[in-house]
Coordinates of C-alpha atoms in Angstrom, one line a residue:
M21 CA 4.9 10.4 -5.1
T22 CA 4.2 6.8 -6.1
A23 CA 2.5 4.7 -3.5
V24 CA 3.0 0.9 -3.6
L25 CA -0.1 0.4 -1.6
T26 CA -3.1 2.7 -1.0
V27 CA -5.9 1.8 1.3
R28 CA -9.4 3.4 1.3
A29 CA -12.0 3.3 4.0
G30 CA -15.3 5.1 3.8
G31 CA -14.5 6.5 0.4
S32 CA -11.4 8.3 1.7
V33 CA -7.7 7.4 1.7
A34 CA -7.1 5.8 5.1
G35 CA -3.4 5.2 4.5
S36 CA -0.7 4.4 2.0
C37 CA 2.9 3.3 1.7
G38 CA 4.8 5.7 -0.5
R39 CA 8.1 7.5 -1.0
S40 CA 8.2 8.9 2.5
C41 CA 8.4 5.3 3.7
Y42 CA 10.3 3.3 1.1
D43 CA 12.9 6.1 0.6
A44 CA 13.2 7.0 4.3
E45 CA 16.6 7.3 6.0
H46 CA 15.6 8.0 9.6
E47 CA 13.1 6.8 12.2
P48 CA 10.4 4.4 11.1
C49 CA 7.1 5.9 10.0
R50 CA 3.7 4.5 10.7
C51 CA 2.1 3.5 7.5
V52 CA 0.1 0.5 6.1
C53 CA 3.2 -1.6 5.5
G54 CA 4.0 -1.8 9.2
G55 CA 7.5 -0.8 8.6
V56 CA 8.4 -3.6 6.2
N57 CA 9.2 -1.1 3.4
H58 CA 10.9 1.5 5.5
G59 CA 14.1 2.6 3.7
A60 CA 13.8 -0.5 1.3
G61 CA 13.7 1.5 -1.9
F62 CA 11.0 1.5 -4.6
E63 CA 11.8 -1.8 -6.3
A64 CA 11.9 -3.8 -3.0
A65 CA 8.9 -2.0 -1.6
A66 CA 6.8 -2.8 -4.7
A67 CA 7.9 -6.5 -4.5
N68 CA 7.1 -6.6 -0.8
A69 CA 3.6 -5.1 -1.4
Q70 CA 2.9 -7.6 -4.1
A71 CA 4.0 -10.5 -1.9
M72 CA 2.4 -9.4 1.3
A73 CA -0.9 -7.6 0.1
E74 CA -3.2 -10.4 1.0
E75 CA -1.7 -10.8 4.5
W76 CA -1.9 -7.0 5.2
I77 CA -5.5 -6.8 4.0
A78 CA -6.5 -9.9 6.1
T79 CA -4.9 -8.5 9.3
A80 CA -5.9 -4.9 8.8
P81 CA -9.1 -5.0 10.9
A82 CA -7.2 -6.3 13.9
D83 CA -4.8 -3.4 13.5
G84 CA -7.6 -0.9 13.5
W85 CA -7.9 -0.4 9.7
D86 CA -11.5 -0.5 8.4
I87 CA -10.7 -1.2 4.7
D88 CA -13.3 -1.1 2.0
T89 CA -11.0 -1.0 -1.1
Y90 CA -7.3 -0.9 -1.8
L91 CA -5.0 -0.3 -4.7
L92 CA -1.8 -2.3 -5.1
L93 CA 0.9 -1.0 -7.5
G94 CA 1.2 -3.5 -10.4
A95 CA -2.0 -5.4 -9.6
P96 CA -4.0 -6.3 -12.7
A97 CA -6.7 -3.9 -13.5
D98 CA -10.2 -4.6 -14.9
Q99 CA -11.0 -2.8 -18.1
H100 CA -14.7 -2.3 -18.7
A101 CA -16.3 -1.3 -21.9
L102 CA -17.0 2.4 -22.3
F103 CA -20.1 1.9 -24.5

């Protein structure tokens, strides 16, 4: 399952938005996207996550999420030297 947004708190995965949300066909789920990606399909969910990530991260504490790190699909990654 490919998550478009994964949130970590205290070293553990606190929540994510993945296939069970963006490919859903029934009742809304409760995930980190707040329902924005529910049933939207992968491409739209990835675009939504890119566009809304900063807002989601900023409002997360008010929604009860204690975020210390997050991974956003398609976000630039830092490559560090191995040696």
